[in-house]
Amino acid sequence: MAAADSAMRLVVAGAGGRMGRMLIHAIAATKGVALAGAIEAADSAVIGRDAGELAGLGSNGIKVTSDFAPLIKSADGLIEFTIPAATLALAELTAKAGIVHVIGTTGHSAEADRLIAKAATGAPIVKSGNMSLGVNLLAALVKRVAQTLDDSYDIEIVEMHHNKKIDAPSGTALMFGRAAAAGRGVDLAQHSARGRDGMTGVRNAGDIGFASLRGGTVVGDHSVIFAGPGERIELTHHAEDRMIFARGALHAALWARDKKPGLYSMADVLGLKDI
């Protein structure tokens, strides 16, 4: 691993995607980090392309590859916004190497989360449904409001994303749901209402509802609504630029560089655990 006073060398997984290109751009513009490699799926059309040119920066001499293993020896960490199956394969490798792994990928199953937690016994892993500072501050507020209000206030979470997003509810919406459930002291899995259609009957008291909208090029809009007798409280976040996620991921990687193996969240990174 590189010396503590040198730039942290990071590999970007999912380099051909929107977030991957954004991360390459962010790394080039951020002191204290350097691009150590760029990887994509073996069948990706960008394999062999120059990572800098892919990100609109001009050539940087780093070619996109599908093979992460050779890059590990010279890397201090990996940042990935990919798909759940790729996360598991990459986590196995980062755990063996003991390097930082920042997971921005969403849509993991309970079993995948279990395997990620197992991998975290060998490496510091930061996993979050959203890497932005604003979203994580909002999650802390959601927990606090849910602690304060009783279940006469119905909780509904509404999210909208672009028409290319493949999972629903979004990882951020689920993050807010977990925060609300923690505030209420309940299990989200037992109090989650997702998708209503037809004669559903009245709303169950204590449920945390989710609604997912998809369309256009929306980066990410989220609202957590506390609807009580005669009043409504809404906590809202609008993401206008994906760069907020890239900056947050880099912040997480630098924070985790000197941490012991373990599974961390952006709440840990930002010191929000006790809020």
PDB file of C-alpha atoms in Angstrom:
ATOM      1  CA  MET A   1       0.000   0.000   0.000  1.00  0.00           C
ATOM      2  CA  ALA A   2       1.171   3.530  -0.732  1.00  0.00           C
ATOM      3  CA  ALA A   3       2.721   5.697   1.967  1.00  0.00           C
ATOM      4  CA  ALA A   4       0.273   7.729   3.994  1.00  0.00           C
ATOM      5  CA  ASP A   5       1.571  11.056   2.679  1.00  0.00           C
ATOM      6  CA  SER A   6       1.281  10.080  -1.016  1.00  0.00           C
ATOM      7  CA  ALA A   7      -1.740  10.262  -3.269  1.00  0.00           C
ATOM      8  CA  MET A   8      -4.250   7.470  -2.698  1.00  0.00           C
ATOM      9  CA  ARG A   9      -4.279   5.308  -5.808  1.00  0.00           C
ATOM     10  CA  LEU A  10      -7.838   4.386  -6.776  1.00  0.00           C
ATOM     11  CA  VAL A  11      -9.292   1.990  -9.316  1.00  0.00           C
ATOM     12  CA  VAL A  12     -12.688   2.903 -10.784  1.00  0.00           C
ATOM     13  CA  ALA A  13     -15.052   0.029 -11.569  1.00  0.00           C
ATOM     14  CA  GLY A  14     -17.867   0.666 -14.024  1.00  0.00           C
ATOM     15  CA  ALA A  15     -15.588   3.123 -15.803  1.00  0.00           C
ATOM     16  CA  GLY A  16     -17.780   3.280 -18.902  1.00  0.00           C
ATOM     17  CA  GLY A  17     -20.935   4.300 -17.042  1.00  0.00           C
ATOM     18  CA  ARG A  18     -22.065   7.790 -16.182  1.00  0.00           C
ATOM     19  CA  MET A  19     -20.787   7.580 -12.619  1.00  0.00           C
ATOM     20  CA  GLY A  20     -17.570   5.875 -13.667  1.00  0.00           C
ATOM     21  CA  ARG A  21     -16.722   8.677 -16.066  1.00  0.00           C
ATOM     22  CA  MET A  22     -17.676  11.229 -13.433  1.00  0.00           C
ATOM     23  CA  LEU A  23     -15.362   9.549 -10.916  1.00  0.00           C
ATOM     24  CA  ILE A  24     -12.437   9.609 -13.343  1.00  0.00           C
ATOM     25  CA  HIS A  25     -13.090  13.300 -13.866  1.00  0.00           C
ATOM     26  CA  ALA A  26     -13.331  13.935 -10.107  1.00  0.00           C
ATOM     27  CA  ILE A  27     -10.117  12.042  -9.345  1.00  0.00           C
ATOM     28  CA  ALA A  28      -8.227  14.171 -11.867  1.00  0.00           C
ATOM     29  CA  ALA A  29      -9.514  17.324 -10.155  1.00  0.00           C
ATOM     30  CA  THR A  30      -8.951  16.255  -6.527  1.00  0.00           C
ATOM     31  CA  LYS A  31      -5.745  16.569  -4.524  1.00  0.00           C
ATOM     32  CA  GLY A  32      -4.666  13.498  -2.612  1.00  0.00           C
ATOM     33  CA  VAL A  33      -5.991  10.896  -5.038  1.00  0.00           C
ATOM     34  CA  ALA A  34      -4.772   9.421  -8.316  1.00  0.00           C
ATOM     35  CA  LEU A  35      -6.283   7.060 -10.861  1.00  0.00           C
ATOM     36  CA  ALA A  36      -4.655   3.626 -10.662  1.00  0.00           C
ATOM     37  CA  GLY A  37      -6.885   1.835 -13.138  1.00  0.00           C
ATOM     38  CA  ALA A  38     -10.285   1.646 -14.813  1.00  0.00           C
ATOM     39  CA  ILE A  39     -12.277  -1.554 -15.207  1.00  0.00           C
ATOM     40  CA  GLU A  40     -15.446  -2.642 -16.968  1.00  0.00           C
ATOM     41  CA  ALA A  41     -17.301  -5.838 -17.811  1.00  0.00           C
ATOM     42  CA  ALA A  42     -15.512  -8.053 -20.338  1.00  0.00           C
ATOM     43  CA  ASP A  43     -18.171  -7.457 -22.995  1.00  0.00           C
ATOM     44  CA  SER A  44     -18.180  -3.669 -22.595  1.00  0.00           C
ATOM     45  CA  ALA A  45     -17.655  -1.587 -25.725  1.00  0.00           C
ATOM     46  CA  VAL A  46     -15.154   0.634 -23.880  1.00  0.00           C
ATOM     47  CA  ILE A  47     -12.584  -2.100 -23.142  1.00  0.00           C
ATOM     48  CA  GLY A  48      -9.214  -0.841 -24.432  1.00  0.00           C
ATOM     49  CA  ARG A  49     -10.321   2.797 -24.523  1.00  0.00           C
ATOM     50  CA  ASP A  50      -8.231   5.450 -22.795  1.00  0.00           C
ATOM     51  CA  ALA A  51      -9.904   6.263 -19.450  1.00  0.00           C
ATOM     52  CA  GLY A  52      -9.060   9.957 -19.660  1.00  0.00           C
ATOM     53  CA  GLU A  53     -10.540  10.316 -23.122  1.00  0.00           C
ATOM     54  CA  LEU A  54     -13.615   8.399 -21.975  1.00  0.00           C
ATOM     55  CA  ALA A  55     -14.139  10.990 -19.238  1.00  0.00           C
ATOM     56  CA  GLY A  56     -13.584  13.902 -21.617  1.00  0.00           C
ATOM     57  CA  LEU A  57     -10.209  14.827 -20.116  1.00  0.00           C
ATOM     58  CA  GLY A  58      -7.850  13.855 -22.905  1.00  0.00           C
ATOM     59  CA  SER A  59      -5.510  10.859 -22.845  1.00  0.00           C
ATOM     60  CA  ASN A  60      -4.087   9.781 -19.471  1.00  0.00           C
ATOM     61  CA  GLY A  61      -2.491   6.537 -20.650  1.00  0.00           C
ATOM     62  CA  ILE A  62      -4.735   4.296 -18.564  1.00  0.00           C
ATOM     63  CA  LYS A  63      -6.647   1.779 -20.660  1.00  0.00           C
ATOM     64  CA  VAL A  64      -9.975   0.345 -19.553  1.00  0.00           C
ATOM     65  CA  THR A  65      -9.623  -3.359 -18.775  1.00  0.00           C
ATOM     66  CA  SER A  66     -11.837  -6.165 -17.499  1.00  0.00           C
ATOM     67  CA  ASP A  67      -9.119  -7.635 -15.273  1.00  0.00           C
ATOM     68  CA  PHE A  68      -8.928  -6.105 -11.808  1.00  0.00           C
ATOM     69  CA  ALA A  69      -6.437  -8.575 -10.313  1.00  0.00           C
ATOM     70  CA  PRO A  70      -3.248  -7.089 -11.866  1.00  0.00           C
ATOM     71  CA  LEU A  71      -4.218  -3.614 -10.656  1.00  0.00           C
ATOM     72  CA  ILE A  72      -4.577  -4.573  -6.998  1.00  0.00           C
ATOM     73  CA  LYS A  73      -0.844  -4.586  -6.267  1.00  0.00           C
ATOM     74  CA  SER A  74      -0.504  -0.894  -7.053  1.00  0.00           C
ATOM     75  CA  ALA A  75      -3.904   0.235  -5.743  1.00  0.00           C
ATOM     76  CA  ASP A  76      -4.949   1.583  -2.352  1.00  0.00           C
ATOM     77  CA  GLY A  77      -8.648   1.345  -3.049  1.00  0.00           C
ATOM     78  CA  LEU A  78     -11.529   0.630  -5.392  1.00  0.00           C
ATOM     79  CA  ILE A  79     -14.634   2.720  -6.029  1.00  0.00           C
ATOM     80  CA  GLU A  80     -17.506   1.072  -7.825  1.00  0.00           C
ATOM     81  CA  PHE A  81     -20.907   2.025  -9.156  1.00  0.00           C
ATOM     82  CA  THR A  82     -21.695  -1.184 -11.037  1.00  0.00           C
ATOM     83  CA  ILE A  83     -24.244  -3.991 -10.575  1.00  0.00           C
ATOM     84  CA  PRO A  84     -24.764  -6.234  -7.525  1.00  0.00           C
ATOM     85  CA  ALA A  85     -23.100  -9.308  -9.062  1.00  0.00           C
ATOM     86  CA  ALA A  86     -19.976  -7.287  -9.860  1.00  0.00           C
ATOM     87  CA  THR A  87     -19.871  -5.929  -6.304  1.00  0.00           C
ATOM     88  CA  LEU A  88     -19.601  -9.440  -4.866  1.00  0.00           C
ATOM     89  CA  ALA A  89     -16.821 -10.489  -7.224  1.00  0.00           C
ATOM     90  CA  LEU A  90     -14.879  -7.300  -6.544  1.00  0.00           C
ATOM     91  CA  ALA A  91     -15.432  -7.491  -2.765  1.00  0.00           C
ATOM     92  CA  GLU A  92     -13.840 -10.928  -2.700  1.00  0.00           C
ATOM     93  CA  LEU A  93     -10.708  -9.509  -4.336  1.00  0.00           C
ATOM     94  CA  THR A  94     -10.491  -6.352  -2.221  1.00  0.00           C
ATOM     95  CA  ALA A  95     -10.938  -8.418   0.948  1.00  0.00           C
ATOM     96  CA  LYS A  96      -8.012 -10.664   0.006  1.00  0.00           C
ATOM     97  CA  ALA A  97      -5.851  -7.627  -0.777  1.00  0.00           C
ATOM     98  CA  GLY A  98      -7.009  -5.677   2.282  1.00  0.00           C
ATOM     99  CA  ILE A  99      -7.611  -2.477   0.314  1.00  0.00           C
ATOM    100  CA  VAL A 100     -10.396   0.082   0.688  1.00  0.00           C
ATOM    101  CA  HIS A 101     -13.616  -0.686  -1.177  1.00  0.00           C
ATOM    102  CA  VAL A 102     -16.240   2.032  -1.654  1.00  0.00           C
ATOM    103  CA  ILE A 103     -19.588   0.644  -2.850  1.00  0.00           C
ATOM    104  CA  GLY A 104     -22.003   3.034  -4.521  1.00  0.00           C
ATOM    105  CA  THR A 105     -23.881   0.215  -6.254  1.00  0.00           C
ATOM    106  CA  THR A 106     -27.490  -0.295  -5.130  1.00  0.00           C
ATOM    107  CA  GLY A 107     -30.050  -3.096  -5.431  1.00  0.00           C
ATOM    108  CA  HIS A 108     -28.229  -5.750  -3.363  1.00  0.00           C
ATOM    109  CA  SER A 109     -30.230  -8.634  -1.932  1.00  0.00           C
ATOM    110  CA  ALA A 110     -30.123  -9.610   1.741  1.00  0.00           C
ATOM    111  CA  GLU A 111     -27.779 -12.475   0.834  1.00  0.00           C
ATOM    112  CA  ALA A 112     -25.493 -10.103  -1.080  1.00  0.00           C
ATOM    113  CA  ASP A 113     -25.399  -7.793   1.932  1.00  0.00           C
ATOM    114  CA  ARG A 114     -24.393 -10.758   4.080  1.00  0.00           C
ATOM    115  CA  LEU A 115     -21.511 -11.608   1.727  1.00  0.00           C
ATOM    116  CA  ILE A 116     -20.389  -7.972   1.652  1.00  0.00           C
ATOM    117  CA  ALA A 117     -20.352  -7.919   5.457  1.00  0.00           C
ATOM    118  CA  LYS A 118     -18.241 -11.087   5.392  1.00  0.00           C
ATOM    119  CA  ALA A 119     -15.792  -9.468   2.954  1.00  0.00           C
ATOM    120  CA  ALA A 120     -15.542  -6.497   5.317  1.00  0.00           C
ATOM    121  CA  THR A 121     -13.742  -8.699   7.840  1.00  0.00           C
ATOM    122  CA  GLY A 122     -10.749  -8.468   5.511  1.00  0.00           C
ATOM    123  CA  ALA A 123     -10.938  -4.871   4.274  1.00  0.00           C
ATOM    124  CA  PRO A 124     -12.502  -1.509   5.109  1.00  0.00           C
ATOM    125  CA  ILE A 125     -15.697  -1.277   3.055  1.00  0.00           C
ATOM    126  CA  VAL A 126     -17.822   1.861   2.854  1.00  0.00           C
ATOM    127  CA  LYS A 127     -21.268   1.038   1.474  1.00  0.00           C
ATOM    128  CA  SER A 128     -24.020   3.582   1.000  1.00  0.00           C
ATOM    129  CA  GLY A 129     -27.191   3.915  -1.027  1.00  0.00           C
ATOM    130  CA  ASN A 130     -26.126   7.504  -1.668  1.00  0.00           C
ATOM    131  CA  MET A 131     -22.740   9.188  -1.322  1.00  0.00           C
ATOM    132  CA  SER A 132     -23.892  12.809  -1.132  1.00  0.00           C
ATOM    133  CA  LEU A 133     -23.415  14.916   1.997  1.00  0.00           C
ATOM    134  CA  GLY A 134     -26.913  16.393   1.741  1.00  0.00           C
ATOM    135  CA  VAL A 135     -28.649  13.035   1.471  1.00  0.00           C
ATOM    136  CA  ASN A 136     -26.831  11.625   4.488  1.00  0.00           C
ATOM    137  CA  LEU A 137     -27.623  14.702   6.553  1.00  0.00           C
ATOM    138  CA  LEU A 138     -31.256  14.311   5.510  1.00  0.00           C
ATOM    139  CA  ALA A 139     -31.234  10.653   6.578  1.00  0.00           C
ATOM    140  CA  ALA A 140     -30.088  11.731  10.033  1.00  0.00           C
ATOM    141  CA  LEU A 141     -32.961  14.241  10.149  1.00  0.00           C
ATOM    142  CA  VAL A 142     -35.448  11.577   9.028  1.00  0.00           C
ATOM    143  CA  LYS A 143     -34.370   9.363  11.915  1.00  0.00           C
ATOM    144  CA  ARG A 144     -34.712  12.218  14.391  1.00  0.00           C
ATOM    145  CA  VAL A 145     -38.168  13.247  13.147  1.00  0.00           C
ATOM    146  CA  ALA A 146     -39.363   9.620  13.199  1.00  0.00           C
ATOM    147  CA  GLN A 147     -38.153   9.337  16.808  1.00  0.00           C
ATOM    148  CA  THR A 148     -40.124  12.438  17.738  1.00  0.00           C
ATOM    149  CA  LEU A 149     -43.458  11.723  16.028  1.00  0.00           C
ATOM    150  CA  ASP A 150     -45.697   8.767  16.854  1.00  0.00           C
ATOM    151  CA  ASP A 151     -47.366   6.538  14.256  1.00  0.00           C
ATOM    152  CA  SER A 152     -50.319   8.894  13.889  1.00  0.00           C
ATOM    153  CA  TYR A 153     -47.912  10.472  11.388  1.00  0.00           C
ATOM    154  CA  ASP A 154     -47.820   8.259   8.305  1.00  0.00           C
ATOM    155  CA  ILE A 155     -44.426   8.029   6.586  1.00  0.00           C
ATOM    156  CA  GLU A 156     -44.321   7.993   2.786  1.00  0.00           C
ATOM    157  CA  ILE A 157     -41.123   8.090   0.712  1.00  0.00           C
ATOM    158  CA  VAL A 158     -41.338   9.272  -2.894  1.00  0.00           C
ATOM    159  CA  GLU A 159     -38.393   9.046  -5.289  1.00  0.00           C
ATOM    160  CA  MET A 160     -37.878   9.849  -8.970  1.00  0.00           C
ATOM    161  CA  HIS A 161     -34.945   8.936 -11.203  1.00  0.00           C
ATOM    162  CA  HIS A 162     -34.012   8.846 -14.872  1.00  0.00           C
ATOM    163  CA  ASN A 163     -35.524   6.254 -17.176  1.00  0.00           C
ATOM    164  CA  LYS A 164     -32.359   4.115 -17.282  1.00  0.00           C
ATOM    165  CA  LYS A 165     -32.328   3.211 -13.575  1.00  0.00           C
ATOM    166  CA  ILE A 166     -32.865  -0.517 -13.131  1.00  0.00           C
ATOM    167  CA  ASP A 167     -33.708  -0.920  -9.412  1.00  0.00           C
ATOM    168  CA  ALA A 168     -36.617   0.337  -7.319  1.00  0.00           C
ATOM    169  CA  PRO A 169     -37.064   1.656  -4.743  1.00  0.00           C
ATOM    170  CA  SER A 170     -33.798   3.525  -5.068  1.00  0.00           C
ATOM    171  CA  GLY A 171     -30.978   2.815  -2.650  1.00  0.00           C
ATOM    172  CA  THR A 172     -31.467   6.307  -1.260  1.00  0.00           C
ATOM    173  CA  ALA A 173     -35.187   5.754  -0.670  1.00  0.00           C
ATOM    174  CA  LEU A 174     -34.362   2.546   1.194  1.00  0.00           C
ATOM    175  CA  MET A 175     -31.736   4.431   3.202  1.00  0.00           C
ATOM    176  CA  PHE A 176     -34.426   6.904   4.260  1.00  0.00           C
ATOM    177  CA  GLY A 177     -36.752   4.007   5.011  1.00  0.00           C
ATOM    178  CA  ARG A 178     -34.168   2.362   7.261  1.00  0.00           C
ATOM    179  CA  ALA A 179     -33.541   5.701   8.987  1.00  0.00           C
ATOM    180  CA  ALA A 180     -37.276   6.162   9.625  1.00  0.00           C
ATOM    181  CA  ALA A 181     -37.611   2.571  10.873  1.00  0.00           C
ATOM    182  CA  ALA A 182     -34.632   3.033  13.205  1.00  0.00           C
ATOM    183  CA  GLY A 183     -36.221   6.197  14.556  1.00  0.00           C
ATOM    184  CA  ARG A 184     -39.462   4.337  15.205  1.00  0.00           C
ATOM    185  CA  GLY A 185     -37.645   1.311  16.606  1.00  0.00           C
ATOM    186  CA  VAL A 186     -39.203  -1.104  14.105  1.00  0.00           C
ATOM    187  CA  ASP A 187     -38.025  -3.551  11.444  1.00  0.00           C
ATOM    188  CA  LEU A 188     -38.409  -1.968   7.988  1.00  0.00           C
ATOM    189  CA  ALA A 189     -39.020  -5.379   6.390  1.00  0.00           C
ATOM    190  CA  GLN A 190     -42.088  -5.828   8.613  1.00  0.00           C
ATOM    191  CA  HIS A 191     -43.440  -2.299   8.056  1.00  0.00           C
ATOM    192  CA  SER A 192     -42.674  -1.626   4.387  1.00  0.00           C
ATOM    193  CA  ALA A 193     -45.452  -0.901   1.871  1.00  0.00           C
ATOM    194  CA  ARG A 194     -44.259  -0.977  -1.728  1.00  0.00           C
ATOM    195  CA  GLY A 195     -46.586  -0.506  -4.629  1.00  0.00           C
ATOM    196  CA  ARG A 196     -50.330  -0.122  -4.214  1.00  0.00           C
ATOM    197  CA  ASP A 197     -52.804  -1.189  -6.861  1.00  0.00           C
ATOM    198  CA  GLY A 198     -56.502  -1.976  -6.834  1.00  0.00           C
ATOM    199  CA  MET A 199     -58.590  -2.395  -3.700  1.00  0.00           C
ATOM    200  CA  THR A 200     -55.798  -2.248  -1.157  1.00  0.00           C
ATOM    201  CA  GLY A 201     -57.892  -1.434   1.872  1.00  0.00           C
ATOM    202  CA  VAL A 202     -57.002   1.299   4.348  1.00  0.00           C
ATOM    203  CA  ARG A 203     -53.423   2.171   5.132  1.00  0.00           C
ATOM    204  CA  ASN A 204     -51.866   0.125   7.929  1.00  0.00           C
ATOM    205  CA  ALA A 205     -50.798   2.279  10.865  1.00  0.00           C
ATOM    206  CA  GLY A 206     -47.030   2.291  11.208  1.00  0.00           C
ATOM    207  CA  ASP A 207     -46.290   1.346   7.599  1.00  0.00           C
ATOM    208  CA  ILE A 208     -43.481   3.114   5.767  1.00  0.00           C
ATOM    209  CA  GLY A 209     -44.631   3.565   2.176  1.00  0.00           C
ATOM    210  CA  PHE A 210     -42.539   3.796  -0.979  1.00  0.00           C
ATOM    211  CA  ALA A 211     -43.410   5.197  -4.405  1.00  0.00           C
ATOM    212  CA  SER A 212     -40.957   5.072  -7.326  1.00  0.00           C
ATOM    213  CA  LEU A 213     -41.177   7.287 -10.406  1.00  0.00           C
ATOM    214  CA  ARG A 214     -39.018   6.903 -13.533  1.00  0.00           C
ATOM    215  CA  GLY A 215     -38.628   9.284 -16.452  1.00  0.00           C
ATOM    216  CA  GLY A 216     -36.401  11.547 -18.482  1.00  0.00           C
ATOM    217  CA  THR A 217     -32.960  12.446 -17.186  1.00  0.00           C
ATOM    218  CA  VAL A 218     -33.753  13.100 -13.509  1.00  0.00           C
ATOM    219  CA  VAL A 219     -30.556  12.640 -11.460  1.00  0.00           C
ATOM    220  CA  GLY A 220     -32.441  11.940  -8.238  1.00  0.00           C
ATOM    221  CA  ASP A 221     -35.332  13.501  -6.306  1.00  0.00           C
ATOM    222  CA  HIS A 222     -36.390  12.214  -2.886  1.00  0.00           C
ATOM    223  CA  SER A 223     -39.053  13.310  -0.421  1.00  0.00           C
ATOM    224  CA  VAL A 224     -39.864  11.834   2.973  1.00  0.00           C
ATOM    225  CA  ILE A 225     -43.381  12.836   4.001  1.00  0.00           C
ATOM    226  CA  PHE A 226     -44.690  12.691   7.562  1.00  0.00           C
ATOM    227  CA  ALA A 227     -48.470  13.060   7.121  1.00  0.00           C
ATOM    228  CA  GLY A 228     -50.232  13.629  10.420  1.00  0.00           C
ATOM    229  CA  PRO A 229     -53.657  14.826  11.591  1.00  0.00           C
ATOM    230  CA  GLY A 230     -54.144  18.228  10.006  1.00  0.00           C
ATOM    231  CA  GLU A 231     -50.515  18.795   8.987  1.00  0.00           C
ATOM    232  CA  ARG A 232     -47.743  17.437   6.796  1.00  0.00           C
ATOM    233  CA  ILE A 233     -43.957  17.642   7.181  1.00  0.00           C
ATOM    234  CA  GLU A 234     -41.827  17.078   4.075  1.00  0.00           C
ATOM    235  CA  LEU A 235     -38.061  16.582   3.978  1.00  0.00           C
ATOM    236  CA  THR A 236     -36.767  16.827   0.403  1.00  0.00           C
ATOM    237  CA  HIS A 237     -33.504  16.487  -1.486  1.00  0.00           C
ATOM    238  CA  HIS A 238     -32.908  17.244  -5.175  1.00  0.00           C
ATOM    239  CA  ALA A 239     -29.700  16.018  -6.814  1.00  0.00           C
ATOM    240  CA  GLU A 240     -28.802  18.287  -9.721  1.00  0.00           C
ATOM    241  CA  ASP A 241     -25.338  16.978 -10.641  1.00  0.00           C
ATOM    242  CA  ARG A 242     -23.843  13.482 -10.317  1.00  0.00           C
ATOM    243  CA  MET A 243     -20.566  15.075  -9.268  1.00  0.00           C
ATOM    244  CA  ILE A 244     -21.947  15.253  -5.709  1.00  0.00           C
ATOM    245  CA  PHE A 245     -21.878  11.450  -5.602  1.00  0.00           C
ATOM    246  CA  ALA A 246     -18.354  11.287  -7.012  1.00  0.00           C
ATOM    247  CA  ARG A 247     -17.020  13.800  -4.496  1.00  0.00           C
ATOM    248  CA  GLY A 248     -18.704  11.910  -1.684  1.00  0.00           C
ATOM    249  CA  ALA A 249     -17.188   8.614  -2.843  1.00  0.00           C
ATOM    250  CA  LEU A 250     -13.698  10.137  -2.912  1.00  0.00           C
ATOM    251  CA  HIS A 251     -14.251  11.586   0.559  1.00  0.00           C
ATOM    252  CA  ALA A 252     -15.272   8.119   1.759  1.00  0.00           C
ATOM    253  CA  ALA A 253     -12.205   6.479   0.209  1.00  0.00           C
ATOM    254  CA  LEU A 254      -9.803   8.953   1.826  1.00  0.00           C
ATOM    255  CA  TRP A 255     -11.565   8.580   5.182  1.00  0.00           C
ATOM    256  CA  ALA A 256     -11.336   4.770   5.037  1.00  0.00           C
ATOM    257  CA  ARG A 257      -7.662   4.691   4.041  1.00  0.00           C
ATOM    258  CA  ASP A 258      -6.387   4.318   7.606  1.00  0.00           C
ATOM    259  CA  LYS A 259      -9.362   2.433   9.011  1.00  0.00           C
ATOM    260  CA  LYS A 260      -9.416  -1.157  10.223  1.00  0.00           C
ATOM    261  CA  PRO A 261     -11.379  -3.774   8.264  1.00  0.00           C
ATOM    262  CA  GLY A 262     -15.098  -3.364   8.790  1.00  0.00           C
ATOM    263  CA  LEU A 263     -18.350  -2.372   7.131  1.00  0.00           C
ATOM    264  CA  TYR A 264     -18.898   1.382   7.291  1.00  0.00           C
ATOM    265  CA  SER A 265     -21.519   3.783   5.979  1.00  0.00           C
ATOM    266  CA  MET A 266     -21.491   7.439   4.974  1.00  0.00           C
ATOM    267  CA  ALA A 267     -22.941   8.144   8.414  1.00  0.00           C
ATOM    268  CA  ASP A 268     -19.637   6.858   9.823  1.00  0.00           C
ATOM    269  CA  VAL A 269     -17.630   8.891   7.318  1.00  0.00           C
ATOM    270  CA  LEU A 270     -19.523  12.092   8.149  1.00  0.00           C
ATOM    271  CA  GLY A 271     -19.791  11.526  11.902  1.00  0.00           C
ATOM    272  CA  LEU A 272     -23.598  11.331  11.812  1.00  0.00           C
ATOM    273  CA  LYS A 273     -24.091   8.103  13.766  1.00  0.00           C
ATOM    274  CA  ASP A 274     -25.215   9.870  16.915  1.00  0.00           C
ATOM    275  CA  ILE A 275     -27.505  12.440  15.274  1.00  0.00           C
TER     276      ILE A 275
END
